[in-house]
C-alpha positions as a LaTeX table, in Angstrom:
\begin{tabular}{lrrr}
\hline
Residue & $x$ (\AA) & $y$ (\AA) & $z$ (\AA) \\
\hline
Unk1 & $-51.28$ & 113.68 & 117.42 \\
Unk2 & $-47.83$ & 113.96 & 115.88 \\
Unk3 & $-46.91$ & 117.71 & 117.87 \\
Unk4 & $-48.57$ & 119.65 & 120.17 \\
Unk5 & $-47.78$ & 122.64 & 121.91 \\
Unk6 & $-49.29$ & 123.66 & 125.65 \\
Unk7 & $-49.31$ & 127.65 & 126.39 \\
Unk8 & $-46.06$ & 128.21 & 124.98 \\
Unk9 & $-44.73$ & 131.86 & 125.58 \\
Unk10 & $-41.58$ & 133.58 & 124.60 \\
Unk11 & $-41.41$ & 137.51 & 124.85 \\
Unk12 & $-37.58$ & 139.41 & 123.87 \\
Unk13 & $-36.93$ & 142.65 & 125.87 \\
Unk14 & $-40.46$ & 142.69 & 127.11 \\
Unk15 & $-42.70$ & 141.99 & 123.66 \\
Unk16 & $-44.65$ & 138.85 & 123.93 \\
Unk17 & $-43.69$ & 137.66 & 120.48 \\
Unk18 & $-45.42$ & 133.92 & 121.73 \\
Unk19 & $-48.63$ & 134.23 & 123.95 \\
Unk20 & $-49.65$ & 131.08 & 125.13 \\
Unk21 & $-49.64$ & 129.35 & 122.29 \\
Unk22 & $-51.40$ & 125.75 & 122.48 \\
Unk23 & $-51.70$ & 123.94 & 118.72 \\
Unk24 & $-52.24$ & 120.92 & 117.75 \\
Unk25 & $-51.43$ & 119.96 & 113.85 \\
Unk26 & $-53.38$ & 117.38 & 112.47 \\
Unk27 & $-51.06$ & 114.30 & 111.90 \\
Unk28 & $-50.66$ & 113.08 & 108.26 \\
Unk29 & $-51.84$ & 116.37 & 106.66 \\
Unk30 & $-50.59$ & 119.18 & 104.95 \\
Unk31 & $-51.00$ & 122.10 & 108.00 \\
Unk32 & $-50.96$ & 125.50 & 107.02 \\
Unk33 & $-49.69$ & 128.42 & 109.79 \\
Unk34 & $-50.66$ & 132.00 & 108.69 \\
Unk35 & $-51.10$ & 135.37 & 110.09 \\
Unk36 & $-50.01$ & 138.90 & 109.71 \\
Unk37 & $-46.38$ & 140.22 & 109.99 \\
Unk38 & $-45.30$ & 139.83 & 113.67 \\
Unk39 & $-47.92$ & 137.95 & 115.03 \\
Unk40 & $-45.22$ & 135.26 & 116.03 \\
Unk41 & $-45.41$ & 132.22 & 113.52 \\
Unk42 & $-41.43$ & 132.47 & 113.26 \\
Unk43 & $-40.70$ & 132.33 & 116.71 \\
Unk44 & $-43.19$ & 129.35 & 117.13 \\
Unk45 & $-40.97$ & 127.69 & 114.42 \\
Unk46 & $-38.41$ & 128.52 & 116.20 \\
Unk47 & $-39.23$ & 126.93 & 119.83 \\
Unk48 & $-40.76$ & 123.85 & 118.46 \\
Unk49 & $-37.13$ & 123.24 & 116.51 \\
Unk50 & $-34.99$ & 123.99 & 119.63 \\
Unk51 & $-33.54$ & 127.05 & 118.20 \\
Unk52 & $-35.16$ & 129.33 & 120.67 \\
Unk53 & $-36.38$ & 128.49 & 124.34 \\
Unk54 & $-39.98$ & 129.28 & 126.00 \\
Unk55 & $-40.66$ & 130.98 & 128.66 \\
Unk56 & $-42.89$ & 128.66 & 129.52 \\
Unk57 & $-44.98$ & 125.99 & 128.26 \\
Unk58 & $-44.20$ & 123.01 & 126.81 \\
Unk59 & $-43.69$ & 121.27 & 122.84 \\
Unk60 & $-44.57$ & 117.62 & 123.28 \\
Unk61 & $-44.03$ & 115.29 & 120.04 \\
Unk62 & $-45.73$ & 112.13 & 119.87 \\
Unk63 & $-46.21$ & 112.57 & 123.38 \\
Unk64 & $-43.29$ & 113.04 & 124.31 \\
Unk65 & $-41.86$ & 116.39 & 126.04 \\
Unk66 & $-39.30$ & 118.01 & 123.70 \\
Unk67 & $-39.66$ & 121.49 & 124.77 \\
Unk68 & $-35.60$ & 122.20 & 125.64 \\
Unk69 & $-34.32$ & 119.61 & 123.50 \\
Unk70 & $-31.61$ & 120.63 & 121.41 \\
Unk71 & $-32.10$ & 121.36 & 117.56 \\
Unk72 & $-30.12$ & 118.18 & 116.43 \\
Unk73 & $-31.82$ & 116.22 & 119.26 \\
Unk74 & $-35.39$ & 117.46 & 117.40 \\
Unk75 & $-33.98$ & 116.27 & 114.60 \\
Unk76 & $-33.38$ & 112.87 & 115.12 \\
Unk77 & $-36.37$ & 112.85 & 116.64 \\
Unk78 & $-37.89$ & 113.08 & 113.09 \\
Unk79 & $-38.51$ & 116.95 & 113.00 \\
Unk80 & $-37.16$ & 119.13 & 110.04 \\
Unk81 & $-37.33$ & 122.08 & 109.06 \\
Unk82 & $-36.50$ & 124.73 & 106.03 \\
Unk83 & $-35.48$ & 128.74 & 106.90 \\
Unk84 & $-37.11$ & 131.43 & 105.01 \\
Unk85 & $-33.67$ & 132.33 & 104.00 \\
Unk86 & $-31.83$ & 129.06 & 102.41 \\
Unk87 & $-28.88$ & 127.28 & 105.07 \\
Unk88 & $-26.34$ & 125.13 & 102.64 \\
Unk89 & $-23.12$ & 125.55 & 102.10 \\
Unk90 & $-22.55$ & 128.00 & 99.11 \\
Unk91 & $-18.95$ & 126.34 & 98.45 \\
Unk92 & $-19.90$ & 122.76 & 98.31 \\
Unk93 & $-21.32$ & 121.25 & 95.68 \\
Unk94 & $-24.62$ & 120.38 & 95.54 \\
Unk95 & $-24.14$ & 116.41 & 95.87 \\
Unk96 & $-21.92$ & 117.20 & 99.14 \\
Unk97 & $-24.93$ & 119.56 & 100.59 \\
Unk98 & $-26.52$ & 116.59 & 100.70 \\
Unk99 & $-24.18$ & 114.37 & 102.09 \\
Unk100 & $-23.28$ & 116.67 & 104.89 \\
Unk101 & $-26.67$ & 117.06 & 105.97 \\
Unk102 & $-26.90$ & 113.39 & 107.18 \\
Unk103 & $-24.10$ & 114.31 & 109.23 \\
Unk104 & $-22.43$ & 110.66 & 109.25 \\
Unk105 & $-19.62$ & 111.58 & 106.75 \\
Unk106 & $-17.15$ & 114.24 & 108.22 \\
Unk107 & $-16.63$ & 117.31 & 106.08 \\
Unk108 & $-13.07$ & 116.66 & 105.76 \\
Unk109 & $-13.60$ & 113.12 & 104.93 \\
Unk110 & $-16.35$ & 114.40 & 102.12 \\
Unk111 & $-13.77$ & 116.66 & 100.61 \\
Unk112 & $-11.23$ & 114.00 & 100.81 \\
Unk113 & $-13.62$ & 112.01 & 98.34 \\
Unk114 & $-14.41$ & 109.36 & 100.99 \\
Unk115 & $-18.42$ & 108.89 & 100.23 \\
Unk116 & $-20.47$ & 106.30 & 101.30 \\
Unk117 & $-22.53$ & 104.50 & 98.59 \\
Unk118 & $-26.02$ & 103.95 & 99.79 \\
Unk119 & $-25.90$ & 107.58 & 101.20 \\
Unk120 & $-24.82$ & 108.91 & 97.26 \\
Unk121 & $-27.60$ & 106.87 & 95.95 \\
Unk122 & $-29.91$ & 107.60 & 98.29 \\
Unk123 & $-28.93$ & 111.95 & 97.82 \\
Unk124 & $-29.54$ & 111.32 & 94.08 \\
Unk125 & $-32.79$ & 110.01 & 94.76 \\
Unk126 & $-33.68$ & 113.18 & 96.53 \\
Unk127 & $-32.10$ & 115.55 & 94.11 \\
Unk128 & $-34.29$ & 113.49 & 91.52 \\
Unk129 & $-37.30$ & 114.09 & 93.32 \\
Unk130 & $-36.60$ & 117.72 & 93.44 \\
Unk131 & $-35.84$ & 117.77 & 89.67 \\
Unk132 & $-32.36$ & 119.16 & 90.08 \\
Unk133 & $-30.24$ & 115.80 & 89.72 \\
Unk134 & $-28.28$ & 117.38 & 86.96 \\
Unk135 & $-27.02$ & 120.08 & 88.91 \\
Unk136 & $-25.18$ & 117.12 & 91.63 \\
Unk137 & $-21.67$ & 118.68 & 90.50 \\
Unk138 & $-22.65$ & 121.82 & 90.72 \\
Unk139 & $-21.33$ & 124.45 & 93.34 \\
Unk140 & $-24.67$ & 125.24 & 95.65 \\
Unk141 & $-24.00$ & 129.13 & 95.06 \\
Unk142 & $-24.36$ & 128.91 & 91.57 \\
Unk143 & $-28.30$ & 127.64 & 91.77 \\
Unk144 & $-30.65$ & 129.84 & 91.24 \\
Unk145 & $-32.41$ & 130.89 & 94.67 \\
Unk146 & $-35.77$ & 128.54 & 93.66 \\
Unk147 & $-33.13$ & 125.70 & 92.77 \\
Unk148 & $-31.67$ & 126.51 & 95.77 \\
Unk149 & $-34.76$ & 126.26 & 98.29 \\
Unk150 & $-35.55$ & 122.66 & 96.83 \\
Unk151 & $-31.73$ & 121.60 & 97.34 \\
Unk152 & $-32.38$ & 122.67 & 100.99 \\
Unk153 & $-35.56$ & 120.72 & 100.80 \\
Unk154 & $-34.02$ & 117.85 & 99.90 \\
Unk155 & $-31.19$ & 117.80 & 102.07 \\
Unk156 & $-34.14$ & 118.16 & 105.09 \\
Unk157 & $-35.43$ & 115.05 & 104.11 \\
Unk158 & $-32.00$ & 113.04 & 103.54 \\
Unk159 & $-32.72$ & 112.50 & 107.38 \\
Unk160 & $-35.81$ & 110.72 & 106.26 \\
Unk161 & $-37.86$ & 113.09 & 109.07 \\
Unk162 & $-41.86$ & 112.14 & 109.38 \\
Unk163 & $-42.89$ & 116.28 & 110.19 \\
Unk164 & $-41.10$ & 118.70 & 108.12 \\
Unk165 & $-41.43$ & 122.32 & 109.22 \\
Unk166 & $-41.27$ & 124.64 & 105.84 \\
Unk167 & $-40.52$ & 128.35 & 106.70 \\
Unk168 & $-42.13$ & 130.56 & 103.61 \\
Unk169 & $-41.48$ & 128.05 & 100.81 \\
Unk170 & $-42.96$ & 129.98 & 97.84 \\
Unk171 & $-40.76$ & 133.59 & 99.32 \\
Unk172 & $-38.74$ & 134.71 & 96.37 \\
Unk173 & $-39.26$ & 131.94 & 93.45 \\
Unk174 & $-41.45$ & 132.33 & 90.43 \\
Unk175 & $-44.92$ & 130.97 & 90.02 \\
Unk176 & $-44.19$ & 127.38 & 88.32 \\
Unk177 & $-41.54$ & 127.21 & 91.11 \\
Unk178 & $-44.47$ & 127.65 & 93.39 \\
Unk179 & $-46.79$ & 124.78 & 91.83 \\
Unk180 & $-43.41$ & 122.71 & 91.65 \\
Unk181 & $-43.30$ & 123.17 & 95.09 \\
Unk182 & $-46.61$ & 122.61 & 96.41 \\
Unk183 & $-47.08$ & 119.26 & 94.00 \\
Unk184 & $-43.73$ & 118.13 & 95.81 \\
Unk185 & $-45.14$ & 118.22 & 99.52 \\
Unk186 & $-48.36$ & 117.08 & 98.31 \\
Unk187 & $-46.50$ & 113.90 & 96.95 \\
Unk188 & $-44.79$ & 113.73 & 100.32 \\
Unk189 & $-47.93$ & 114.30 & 102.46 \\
Unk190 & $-49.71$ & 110.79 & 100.39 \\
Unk191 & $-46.15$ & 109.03 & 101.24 \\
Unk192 & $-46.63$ & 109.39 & 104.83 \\
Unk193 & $-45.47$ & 112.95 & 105.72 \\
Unk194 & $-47.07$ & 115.67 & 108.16 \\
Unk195 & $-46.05$ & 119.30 & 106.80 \\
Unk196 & $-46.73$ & 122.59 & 109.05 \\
Unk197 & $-45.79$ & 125.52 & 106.39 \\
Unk198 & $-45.50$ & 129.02 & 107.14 \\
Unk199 & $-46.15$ & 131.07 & 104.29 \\
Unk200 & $-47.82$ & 134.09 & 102.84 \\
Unk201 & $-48.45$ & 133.19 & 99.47 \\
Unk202 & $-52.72$ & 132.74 & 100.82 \\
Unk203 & $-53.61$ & 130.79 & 96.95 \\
Unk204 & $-50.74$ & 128.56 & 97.60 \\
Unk205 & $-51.45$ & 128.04 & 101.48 \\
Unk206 & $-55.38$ & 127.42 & 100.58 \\
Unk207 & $-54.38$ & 125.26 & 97.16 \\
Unk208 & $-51.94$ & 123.06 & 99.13 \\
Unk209 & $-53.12$ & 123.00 & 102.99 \\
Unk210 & $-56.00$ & 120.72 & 104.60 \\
Unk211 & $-55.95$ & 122.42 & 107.69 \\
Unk212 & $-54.88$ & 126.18 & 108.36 \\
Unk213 & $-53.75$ & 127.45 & 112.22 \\
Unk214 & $-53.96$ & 131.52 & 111.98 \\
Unk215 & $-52.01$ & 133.52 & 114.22 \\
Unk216 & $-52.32$ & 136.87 & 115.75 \\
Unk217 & $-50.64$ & 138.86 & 119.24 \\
Unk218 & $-48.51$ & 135.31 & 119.59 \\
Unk219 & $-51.57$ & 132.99 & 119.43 \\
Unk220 & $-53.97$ & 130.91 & 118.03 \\
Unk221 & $-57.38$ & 132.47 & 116.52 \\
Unk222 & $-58.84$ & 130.31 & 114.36 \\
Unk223 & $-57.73$ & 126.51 & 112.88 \\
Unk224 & $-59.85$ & 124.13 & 110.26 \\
Unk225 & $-60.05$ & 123.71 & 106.60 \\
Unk226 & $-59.48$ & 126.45 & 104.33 \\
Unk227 & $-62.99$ & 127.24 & 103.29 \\
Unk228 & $-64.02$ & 127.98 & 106.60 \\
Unk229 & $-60.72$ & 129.82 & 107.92 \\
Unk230 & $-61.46$ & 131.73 & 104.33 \\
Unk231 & $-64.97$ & 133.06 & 106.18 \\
Unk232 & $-63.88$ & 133.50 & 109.84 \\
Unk233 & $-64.68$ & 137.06 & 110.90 \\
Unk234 & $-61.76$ & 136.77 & 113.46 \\
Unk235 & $-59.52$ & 136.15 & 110.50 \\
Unk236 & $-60.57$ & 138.88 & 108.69 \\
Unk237 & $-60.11$ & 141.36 & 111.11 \\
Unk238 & $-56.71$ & 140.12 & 112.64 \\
Unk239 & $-55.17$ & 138.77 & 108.57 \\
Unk240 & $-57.28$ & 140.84 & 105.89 \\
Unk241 & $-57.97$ & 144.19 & 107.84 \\
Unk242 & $-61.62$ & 143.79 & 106.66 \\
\hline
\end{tabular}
């Protein structure tokens, strides 16, 4: 099992926004994470990337006990993640996004025009994969916000992580955006990569996902394959209202 979580809780000023949480993602699949506004799929991003800490509980990855690592400590673990709202620098361009993100070239240095070769070749790659290659010179806030989630994408994976943690992918871009988007992790799931998505886009999380975790009140209700989290009364009631 690639990450599990063990009763994690978090509450801020007295609202349990986690409630004793325990998942477990199916390694080598495409995981979905759903639930209704508030019921704490966020947050749960949040702890398992070191950005916020438990209360208690514990995120162990690959069996080993990350729960109050720190985010860049996560990361090199081989953990990353997206943001429902896109992180890159808006002044660089879109070639130096990616360079930065691998953190091994200084931003000075980058600016200075000191670039190491494999690392270029190996952001074009990415920025190939992501269709958006010709945009390299590009200044990142001049991409339109769909061209600007898949340069975030593809800086996440310049780290070359085996889980990647996508916070609403499909929020905000147009529908062949969307199938764009779900074709790309579906190519990256058959290379070798476990996803967990949050999103609320329920064709694209049922289209794309083999397994679905559904939240509600800060914890787990229901997990399996789509056609059966599609008929679970529990989901109904907590994500449909029905």
């Amino acid at each position: 099992m690639s990450l599990r979580t063990e009763g994690l809780t978090k509450a801020f000023g007295g609202v349990l926004a986690v409630n004793g949480a325990t998942v477990e993602l199916r390694d080598g699949a495409v995981n979905g994470l759903i639930g209704p506004n508030g019921s704490g799929k966020t947050t749960f991003f949040n702890i398992v990337t070191g950005l916020v800490r438990p209360d208690s509980g514990r995120v162990l990855y690959r069996d080993r006990d990350i729960t109050r690592h720190a985010p860049h400590r996560i990361a090199h673990a081989g953990i990353g993640r997206t943001f429902q709202l896109c992180r890159i620098f808006p002044r660089l361009t879109v070639l130096e996004n990616m360079l930065v993100a691998v953190r091994r070239t200084r931003l000075r240095e980058l600016l200075a025009g000191l670039r190491d070769k494999g690392e270029v070749e190996r952001a074009r790659h990415w920025l190939r994969r992501m269709g958006i290659e010709h945009l390299e010179d590009a200044e990142a806030r001049d991409l339109s916000y769909g061209q600007q989630k898949l340069l975030e994408l593809a800086a996440v994976l310049m780290a070359e992580p085996d889980l990647v943690l996508l916070d609403e992918p499909a929020g905000g871009v147009n529908p062949a955006l969307i199938d764009r988007i779900a074709a790309l992790v579906r190519e990256l799931n058959a290379e070798g990569r476990t996803f967990l998505v949050v999103e609320h886009n329920m064709d694209m999380v049922m289209g794309m996902c083999d397994h679905v975790i559904v939240f509600d009140r800060g914890a787990p209700i229901a997990a399996g394959p789509p056609a059966l989290i599609r008929q679970d009364p529990r989901v109904l009631e907590a994500y449909l209202g029905v």
